[in-house]
Structure formats: C-alpha cells, structure tokens
Coordinates of C-alpha atoms and ligand atoms in Angstrom, one line a residue:
M25 CA 0.0 0.0 0.0
Y26 CA 1.4 3.4 -1.0
L27 CA 2.1 5.7 2.1
T28 CA 2.7 9.4 2.1
R29 CA 5.8 10.7 3.8
E30 CA 3.5 12.0 6.7
E31 CA 1.9 8.5 7.0
E32 CA 5.4 7.0 7.3
R33 CA 6.3 9.4 10.0
I34 CA 3.1 8.5 11.9
L35 CA 4.1 4.8 11.7
D36 CA 7.6 5.7 12.9
G37 CA 5.9 7.1 16.1
E38 CA 6.8 10.7 15.5
F39 CA 3.2 11.8 16.4
G40 CA 2.9 9.6 19.5
E41 CA 2.1 6.0 20.1
G42 CA -1.8 6.4 20.0
T43 CA -1.7 7.8 16.5
Q44 CA 0.9 5.2 15.5
K45 CA -1.3 2.3 16.7
A46 CA -4.3 3.8 14.9
L47 CA -2.5 3.9 11.6
E48 CA -0.9 0.5 12.0
L49 CA -4.5 -0.9 12.2
L50 CA -5.7 0.9 9.1
V51 CA -2.6 -0.1 7.1
A52 CA -3.1 -3.8 8.1
I53 CA -6.7 -3.6 6.9
G54 CA -5.7 -1.8 3.7
D55 CA -3.1 -4.4 3.0
A56 CA -5.6 -7.2 3.6
Y57 CA -8.0 -5.7 1.1
D58 CA -5.4 -4.7 -1.5
S59 CA -6.1 -1.0 -1.0
E60 CA -3.7 1.2 -3.0
K61 CA -3.7 4.1 -0.6
M62 CA -5.4 5.9 2.3
I63 CA -8.2 8.3 1.4
P64 CA -9.3 11.2 3.5
I65 CA -12.6 11.0 5.5
T66 CA -14.8 13.8 6.9
R67 CA -16.3 12.0 9.9
A68 CA -16.5 8.7 11.6
H69 CA -18.8 6.8 14.0
A70 CA -17.3 4.3 16.4
A71 CA -19.6 1.5 17.6
S72 CA -18.2 1.8 21.1
S73 CA -19.5 -0.5 23.9
G74 CA -18.8 -1.2 27.5
Q75 CA -16.9 -4.4 26.6
E76 CA -13.3 -5.3 27.4
G77 CA -12.2 -5.4 23.7
D78 CA -13.4 -1.9 23.1
L79 CA -11.9 -0.7 26.3
Y80 CA -8.6 -2.2 25.4
F81 CA -8.3 -0.4 22.0
V82 CA -9.7 3.1 23.0
E83 CA -7.5 3.1 26.1
L84 CA -4.5 2.1 23.9
L85 CA -5.1 5.2 21.7
A86 CA -6.1 7.5 24.5
N87 CA -3.1 6.6 26.7
G88 CA -0.9 7.1 23.7
G89 CA -2.1 10.6 23.3
A90 CA -4.3 10.2 20.2
R91 CA -7.0 12.7 19.4
C92 CA -9.7 12.5 16.8
K93 CA -8.9 14.6 13.7
V94 CA -12.4 14.5 12.3
P95 CA -15.8 14.4 14.1
T96 CA -16.2 10.9 15.5
S97 CA -19.4 10.0 17.3
T98 CA -19.9 7.1 19.8
N99 CA -22.4 4.3 20.3
P100 CA -24.5 3.4 23.4
V101 CA -22.6 2.3 26.5
Y102 CA -24.1 3.1 29.9
D103 CA -26.5 5.6 31.4
I104 CA -24.4 6.9 34.2
E105 CA -26.9 9.3 35.8
Y106 CA -30.0 7.1 35.6
F107 CA -28.3 3.7 36.5
D108 CA -26.6 5.2 39.5
R109 CA -29.9 6.3 40.8
L110 CA -32.2 3.5 39.9
F111 CA -30.7 0.4 38.4
V112 CA -28.0 -1.7 39.9
A113 CA -25.6 -2.8 37.2
P114 CA -22.8 -5.3 38.3
K115 CA -20.0 -3.2 39.7
D116 CA -17.3 -4.6 37.4
E117 CA -19.4 -4.0 34.2
A118 CA -20.2 -0.5 35.3
E119 CA -16.5 0.1 35.9
V120 CA -15.6 -1.1 32.4
A121 CA -18.4 1.2 30.9
R122 CA -17.1 4.2 32.8
R123 CA -13.5 3.6 31.6
V124 CA -14.6 3.3 28.0
M125 CA -16.6 6.5 28.3
E126 CA -13.7 8.4 29.9
A127 CA -11.3 7.1 27.2
Y128 CA -13.5 8.3 24.4
E129 CA -13.7 11.7 26.0
R130 CA -9.9 11.8 26.1
V131 CA -9.5 11.0 22.4
G132 CA -11.9 14.0 21.7
A133 CA -14.8 12.0 20.3
I134 CA -18.4 13.3 20.2
L135 CA -19.9 11.7 23.2
S136 CA -23.2 11.0 21.5
W137 CA -23.6 7.4 22.9
S138 CA -26.2 6.8 20.2
C139 CA -26.5 4.2 17.5
I140 CA -28.4 6.5 15.1
P141 CA -26.0 9.5 15.1
Y142 CA -26.7 10.0 11.4
L143 CA -30.0 11.8 12.4
A144 CA -28.7 14.3 14.8
E145 CA -25.2 14.3 16.2
N146 CA -23.0 13.3 13.3
I147 CA -24.8 13.7 9.9
P148 CA -22.9 13.0 6.7
L149 CA -24.0 14.6 3.4
F150 CA -24.5 12.9 0.0
G151 CA -21.0 12.1 -1.5
E152 CA -19.0 12.3 1.7
T153 CA -16.4 9.7 2.4
V154 CA -16.8 8.5 6.0
A155 CA -16.0 5.5 8.3
F156 CA -19.2 4.4 10.1
S157 CA -19.6 1.3 12.1
E158 CA -22.8 0.0 13.7
S159 CA -25.6 -2.1 12.2
S160 CA -28.0 0.6 11.1
A161 CA -25.4 3.3 10.6
T162 CA -23.4 1.7 7.8
P163 CA -26.2 0.9 5.5
Y164 CA -28.2 4.1 6.3
V165 CA -25.2 6.2 5.4
N166 CA -24.4 4.4 2.2
S167 CA -27.9 3.9 1.0
V168 CA -30.3 6.5 2.4
I169 CA -27.7 9.4 2.5
G170 CA -25.4 8.4 -0.3
A171 CA -22.2 8.9 1.6
T172 CA -19.6 6.1 1.3
T173 CA -18.4 3.9 4.1
N174 CA -17.2 0.3 4.5
R175 CA -18.7 -1.9 7.2
E176 CA -16.3 -0.7 9.8
A177 CA -15.7 -2.2 13.3
A178 CA -15.6 0.1 16.4
Q179 CA -11.8 -0.1 16.3
S180 CA -11.3 0.7 12.6
A181 CA -13.8 3.6 12.7
L182 CA -12.1 5.0 15.7
A183 CA -8.7 4.7 14.1
A184 CA -10.0 6.4 11.0
G185 CA -11.4 9.2 13.1
V186 CA -8.0 9.7 14.7
I187 CA -6.1 9.6 11.4
G188 CA -8.7 11.4 9.4
K189 CA -8.3 8.7 6.7
T190 CA -9.4 5.2 5.8
P191 CA -8.0 2.6 3.4
G192 CA -9.6 3.2 -0.1
Y193 CA -11.3 -0.1 -0.9
G194 CA -14.7 -1.8 -1.0
L195 CA -17.7 0.6 -1.0
H196 CA -15.5 3.6 -1.5
I197 CA -15.1 2.4 -5.1
R198 CA -18.1 2.9 -7.4
E199 CA -17.9 -0.5 -9.1
N200 CA -18.2 -2.2 -5.7
R201 CA -21.5 -0.4 -5.0
K202 CA -23.3 -2.5 -7.6
A203 CA -26.4 -4.4 -6.5
T204 CA -25.9 -8.2 -6.2
C205 CA -29.5 -9.5 -5.6
L206 CA -33.0 -8.4 -6.7
V207 CA -35.5 -8.6 -3.9
K208 CA -39.1 -8.4 -5.1
V209 CA -41.5 -7.4 -2.2
E210 CA -45.0 -8.7 -2.8
A211 CA -46.2 -8.0 0.7
N212 CA -48.0 -5.0 2.1
L213 CA -45.6 -3.2 4.4
K214 CA -47.8 -1.5 7.0
D215 CA -45.3 0.0 9.4
E216 CA -41.8 0.0 10.8
F217 CA -42.3 -3.4 12.3
D218 CA -43.0 -4.9 8.9
Y219 CA -39.8 -3.2 7.7
A220 CA -37.9 -4.8 10.6
L221 CA -39.2 -8.2 9.6
L222 CA -38.4 -7.6 5.9
G223 CA -34.9 -6.5 6.8
Y224 CA -34.3 -9.5 9.0
Y225 CA -35.6 -11.9 6.3
V226 CA -33.5 -10.2 3.6
G227 CA -30.3 -10.2 5.7
K228 CA -30.7 -13.8 6.3
K229 CA -31.4 -14.8 2.7
V230 CA -28.8 -12.5 1.1
G231 CA -26.1 -12.8 3.7
Y232 CA -23.4 -10.7 2.3
G233 CA -24.3 -8.5 -0.6
I234 CA -26.2 -5.5 -1.9
P235 CA -29.9 -6.0 -2.3
A236 CA -32.0 -3.9 -4.7
V237 CA -35.5 -3.9 -3.3
T238 CA -38.5 -3.5 -5.6
G239 CA -42.3 -3.5 -5.0
I240 CA -42.2 -0.7 -2.5
T241 CA -44.7 1.9 -3.8
K242 CA -44.8 4.4 -0.9
L243 CA -41.9 6.6 0.3
P244 CA -40.5 4.7 3.3
Q245 CA -40.4 6.7 6.6
T246 CA -37.1 7.4 8.4
E247 CA -37.9 4.8 11.2
E248 CA -38.8 2.2 8.6
L249 CA -35.5 2.6 6.8
I250 CA -33.6 2.5 10.1
N251 CA -35.2 -0.8 11.0
F252 CA -34.5 -2.3 7.5
C253 CA -30.9 -1.2 7.9
A254 CA -30.4 -2.5 11.4
M255 CA -32.1 -5.8 10.9
S256 CA -30.6 -6.7 7.5
N257 CA -27.2 -5.9 8.9
T258 CA -27.8 -8.1 11.9
S259 CA -29.2 -11.4 10.4
G260 CA -26.8 -10.7 7.5
A261 CA -24.0 -8.4 6.5
I262 CA -25.8 -5.8 4.4
S263 CA -23.7 -2.7 4.2
M264 CA -25.7 -1.2 1.5
F265 CA -29.0 -1.6 -0.4
Y266 CA -31.2 0.2 -3.0
I267 CA -34.8 0.9 -3.1
P268 CA -34.7 2.3 -6.7
G269 CA -36.8 5.5 -7.0
F270 CA -36.5 6.2 -3.2
T271 CA -32.9 5.8 -2.1
V272 CA -30.5 8.3 -3.5
E273 CA -28.0 6.5 -5.7
A274 CA -30.1 4.6 -8.3
A275 CA -33.3 5.7 -9.9
T276 CA -33.9 2.4 -11.6
V277 CA -33.1 -1.3 -11.0
G278 CA -30.8 -1.0 -14.1
E279 CA -28.7 1.7 -12.5
A280 CA -28.5 -0.2 -9.2
F281 CA -27.0 -3.2 -11.1
Q282 CA -24.8 -0.8 -13.1
G283 CA -26.3 -2.2 -16.4
D284 CA -25.9 -5.9 -15.4
V285 CA -28.8 -8.3 -15.4
P286 CA -29.7 -9.5 -11.9
E287 CA -28.8 -13.2 -11.4
D288 CA -29.8 -13.7 -7.8
K289 CA -33.5 -13.0 -7.1
I290 CA -35.7 -13.5 -4.1
T291 CA -39.4 -12.8 -3.5
V292 CA -40.9 -11.8 -0.2
T293 CA -44.5 -12.3 0.4
K294 CA -46.7 -12.1 3.6
R295 CA -45.8 -15.7 4.1
E296 CA -42.0 -15.0 4.5
L297 CA -42.7 -12.1 6.9
D298 CA -45.1 -14.3 9.0
Q299 CA -42.5 -17.1 9.1
T300 CA -39.8 -14.6 10.2
Y301 CA -42.2 -13.4 12.9
E302 CA -42.8 -16.9 14.2
E303 CA -39.1 -17.8 14.1
L304 CA -38.3 -14.8 16.3
Q305 CA -40.5 -16.0 19.2
S306 CA -39.0 -18.1 21.8
T307 CA -41.7 -18.1 24.5
S308 CA -45.3 -17.4 25.3
S309 CA -44.6 -17.0 29.1
E310 CA -45.4 -14.0 31.2
L311 CA -43.2 -11.0 30.7
D312 CA -40.6 -9.6 33.1
F313 CA -39.8 -6.6 31.0
V314 CA -40.3 -4.7 27.8
M315 CA -37.3 -3.4 25.9
L316 CA -37.8 -0.7 23.2
G317 CA -35.4 1.4 21.4
C318 CA -33.2 -1.0 19.5
P319 CA -32.1 0.9 17.4
H320 CA -32.4 4.0 19.6
Y321 CA -35.9 5.4 19.4
T322 CA -36.5 8.6 17.5
L323 CA -38.7 11.4 18.9
K324 CA -41.5 10.3 16.8
Q325 CA -41.3 6.8 18.3
I326 CA -41.1 8.1 21.8
E327 CA -44.2 10.2 21.2
H328 CA -45.9 7.1 20.0
V329 CA -45.0 5.2 23.2
A330 CA -46.3 8.1 25.3
R331 CA -49.5 8.2 23.3
L332 CA -50.1 4.5 23.9
L333 CA -49.4 4.8 27.6
R334 CA -51.3 7.9 28.3
G335 CA -53.7 7.3 31.3
K336 CA -52.5 3.6 31.7
N337 CA -50.4 1.8 34.4
I338 CA -47.7 -0.6 33.5
R339 CA -47.9 -3.7 35.7
N340 CA -45.8 -3.6 38.8
D341 CA -44.1 -6.8 37.9
V342 CA -43.0 -5.6 34.4
A343 CA -40.1 -3.3 33.9
F344 CA -40.6 -1.1 30.9
W345 CA -37.5 0.4 29.2
V346 CA -37.2 2.8 26.3
C347 CA -33.6 3.4 25.0
T348 CA -32.7 6.6 23.2
S349 CA -30.0 9.3 22.8
A350 CA -29.5 12.1 25.2
T351 CA -30.4 14.6 22.3
T352 CA -33.8 12.8 21.8
K353 CA -34.6 12.5 25.4
M354 CA -34.1 16.1 25.9
L355 CA -36.7 16.9 23.3
A356 CA -39.0 14.2 24.6
E357 CA -38.7 15.7 28.1
R358 CA -39.5 19.2 26.8
S359 CA -42.5 17.8 24.8
G360 CA -43.9 16.0 27.9
H361 CA -43.5 12.5 26.5
V362 CA -41.0 11.3 29.2
K363 CA -43.3 12.4 31.9
T364 CA -46.2 10.6 30.4
I365 CA -44.1 7.4 30.1
E366 CA -42.8 7.7 33.7
N367 CA -46.3 8.4 35.0
A368 CA -47.4 5.1 33.6
G369 CA -44.4 3.4 35.3
G370 CA -41.9 3.2 32.4
H371 CA -38.3 4.4 32.1
V372 CA -36.6 6.4 29.3
V373 CA -32.8 5.8 29.5
V374 CA -30.0 7.3 27.4
D375 CA -26.5 6.4 26.3
T376 CA -27.1 2.6 26.6
C377 CA -28.9 -0.4 25.1
I378 CA -29.7 -4.0 25.7
D379 CA -26.5 -5.2 24.1
E380 CA -24.5 -3.7 26.9
P381 CA -23.1 -5.9 29.7
C382 CA -24.6 -3.6 32.3
W383 CA -28.0 -5.3 31.6
T384 CA -26.9 -8.7 32.8
A385 CA -29.6 -8.4 35.6
Y386 CA -32.0 -9.6 32.8
K387 CA -30.2 -12.6 31.7
N388 CA -32.7 -15.0 33.3
K389 CA -35.8 -13.0 32.5
V390 CA -38.4 -13.0 29.8
G391 CA -38.5 -9.9 27.7
M392 CA -40.6 -8.5 24.9
T393 CA -39.4 -6.2 22.2
D394 CA -40.4 -4.7 18.8
S395 CA -36.8 -5.3 17.5
P396 CA -35.6 -8.5 15.9
K397 CA -32.1 -7.3 16.5
C398 CA -32.7 -7.1 20.2
A399 CA -34.2 -10.6 20.1
Y400 CA -31.2 -11.8 18.0
Y401 CA -28.7 -10.7 20.7
R402 CA -30.9 -12.4 23.4
R403 CA -29.2 -10.9 26.4
F404 CA -32.0 -12.5 28.4
K405 CA -33.6 -16.0 28.8
D406 CA -36.6 -15.8 26.5
V407 CA -38.1 -13.3 24.1
K408 CA -41.3 -12.4 22.5
V409 CA -41.3 -10.0 19.5
G410 CA -44.2 -7.8 18.5
R411 CA -45.3 -4.4 17.3
L412 CA -44.9 -1.5 19.7
Q413 CA -48.7 -1.6 20.3
D414 CA -48.5 -5.3 21.4
C415 CA -45.5 -4.6 23.7
V416 CA -47.5 -1.9 25.5
E417 CA -50.6 -4.0 25.6
E418 CA -48.7 -6.9 27.2
A419 CA -47.0 -4.6 29.8
V420 CA -50.3 -3.1 31.0
K421 CA -52.7 -6.1 30.8
R422 CA -53.5 -8.0 33.9
K423 CA -51.5 -11.1 34.7
R424 CA -53.0 -14.4 33.7
E425 CA -54.3 -16.4 36.6
Ligands
LIG4 FE1 -28.5 0.2 18.8 FE2 -27.8 -1.4 20.8 FE3 -29.8 -2.1 19.3 S1 -26.4 -0.3 19.5 S2 -29.3 -1.2 17.3 S3 -29.8 -0.3 20.6 S4 -28.2 -3.4 20.1

C-alpha cells in the first residue's frame, strides 16, 4: 500500500504511540483488502461499547495521546446518571463502561452514545467519504444518505477518526457499489415493524451482498429505513441496499445493477414475513420486562409510546424500558413525553442499550421487544417479539391467573 511521507512518520511514532497504533491498524486492513492508498474522510462513527475489547483499544489510543482529527461519534454504552440512581448494574461491568466513556472523552470523540448519530449528532451529506460502524449506521449512510463507508468495526472507525483517513477499498469504489441481488417485495408493508421483519428476512437470505428492493410503492419513513438497515445488517452483513426510486443513488433497477442483469433473485410475500415473525418468538410465558429502542428510538417513536401509555399503568411486575439518545430524550422531556411514560411506570434511558453488559440483571428473565435485532442478541432468557402496540398492551394487561 502506498504511504505518504507523513503517514510513514506517523508509523515511525513521530506523532505519538496512540496515532501510530491507529494507523498500524488501518494499514493492516488496507493491505488485507489490497487497497492502493489511504483516502481522507470527513467524519466517523465508532460503535463503542462497554466491553473489554473496546476498552482495550480506546485506552491504547487515549493513553498514547491520540485525538480525533475528524468528528467521531460514539455508540451506546451506559446511562451513568440514571443507573446510579435507579438500576443496579454489576460493579465490574459499570467500571468497564465508565472507563470506556472516559477514554472516548480523552480522544476527543463526540460523546453521543447513540446508535443513530446520522440523524442528529453526526450527519454525513451525499457524497461524503466516511467511516461508520454500527448495524443501522453503515447501510443508512451508504444507501439513504449516499455517503460512502465500509462496514467498519468500532476499532477501525475510531482509528479512521484519529487519522482522518481510511483505506480506499470496498464501498468507497463505485464499481463495488453494484447491487448483487434483486428482492421483489410482494407484501403490504404497513409500518416500521414490517420493515424490521423484511430487513431480518432479507439479511438472512442475502447474507453478504447489496440487495436492490422493488415492489415498495410508498416513500418509506425514516424509522422504517432505520429498521430495515439494522435488521438486515444483523441477520446478514448488508452494508448497502437500494430501493430504486426512493434511495438516492439509483433511480432504476438497471442503475442499481450498473447495467448488469440481476442473477440472484428472491421474492418476499406475507408468508415469509409471517414465518420470520414466528421464528423470532422463543416463549409465550409471562413477561418480566419490555425493551424498546433498538435501534435507539427517535422522537416520533417516543411520542408514539407516550400516546399509547397515556392514562395507563404498567404492571408492577413488568419493567418497561425505552432506550434513546440524550439529544432525543431532551426533546422528549420538553415535549412532555418522558413524563407521560414515567407516570405510567416506564423508564426512558439514554447512552445505553440492551446489548451492553450492564443489563446482565435480565439474563434469566423473559423480555418483549419490537426489535428482531434485540431478540437476536438475546441478552435474556426468552423473548417475544411484536409491534410496539403489542408490547405496550402486554405490559399493561392483567397477569394471567
Ligand atoms: Fe442500537 Fe444497541 Fe440495538 S447499538 S441497534 S440499541 S443493540
């Protein structure tokens, strides 16, 4: 891989050990993918988490004096304020989370602790070259916004943020952004939950590739696209997709396939969506908790929760959690939605999510969620998956005798 004089000096340690380690990682990735050279980026999103591996790398860079050169946002870790007051997380997990958060502060990251930073805290524009990790973030940025990113890890995205560059390979090259599979949707997608099921099914079927989705006749909503991204990049490795006519880069199927004729094709009907729904259920037992906000809920979704809970009481034996970003919670507080949810007995937490080790208290419990991704990670014993309305209904209804 070609390196500039400045990059060689970074590798020689002239700019400190943290920066040196960051570039060493990027060069190793570039070599593995036959990248010719490093290319500049304008922003990054590191899928930070309160786990030992993430702690190791961010502390390695922070202790070595590295600082982010471009805006670099961070993923959910731990709700320090709320958990210290209300929720007992295991001491050792809380300690790891705190150290991760402190190290990201030292490297000068944007402390967004959100998995949908592309809506508020760190928004790329069409055509920007970026390095975004996180399941929904990578495909959203590539497909909905039309910036370019590879499917980064937390570490490679952080390293790219520190250096301000990423190896030029993969989805940064136009020919590699060609669709690989035609997905014909012959089901009526009613809401964001249907998009979640569709994404989960498509990810599972396509695995690793770029689907071009047809049969969608109505402009998808932001939350629907977020769900499609998160789920398809969880059950599979979908870094990019097209919905020709709606997503930005290809107006037609022909453009999505760059003139080629699609060879791989799948069709999705109501039957496949129903099957996906059934496969996600692992129990019909009584609930211990409801977990919403995977990916982090938007203001619109929190408003919907508040509307459904207004004047109702969540059962005492069911914990009801809504995860979101600090930015969104602030607006939800101002708008009265947080109060409505809390009056019903629910909790709105920021900076964290079910995939974080601090939630291990739930590992032997039965949960319900509207997110196939949350169910996939199964940080708890058993799971039911359903629409938001069903989750709320289950949480407020009287216990079976
Ligand atoms: Fe976001 Fe955590 Fe779910 S990072 S997508 S809330 S597992």
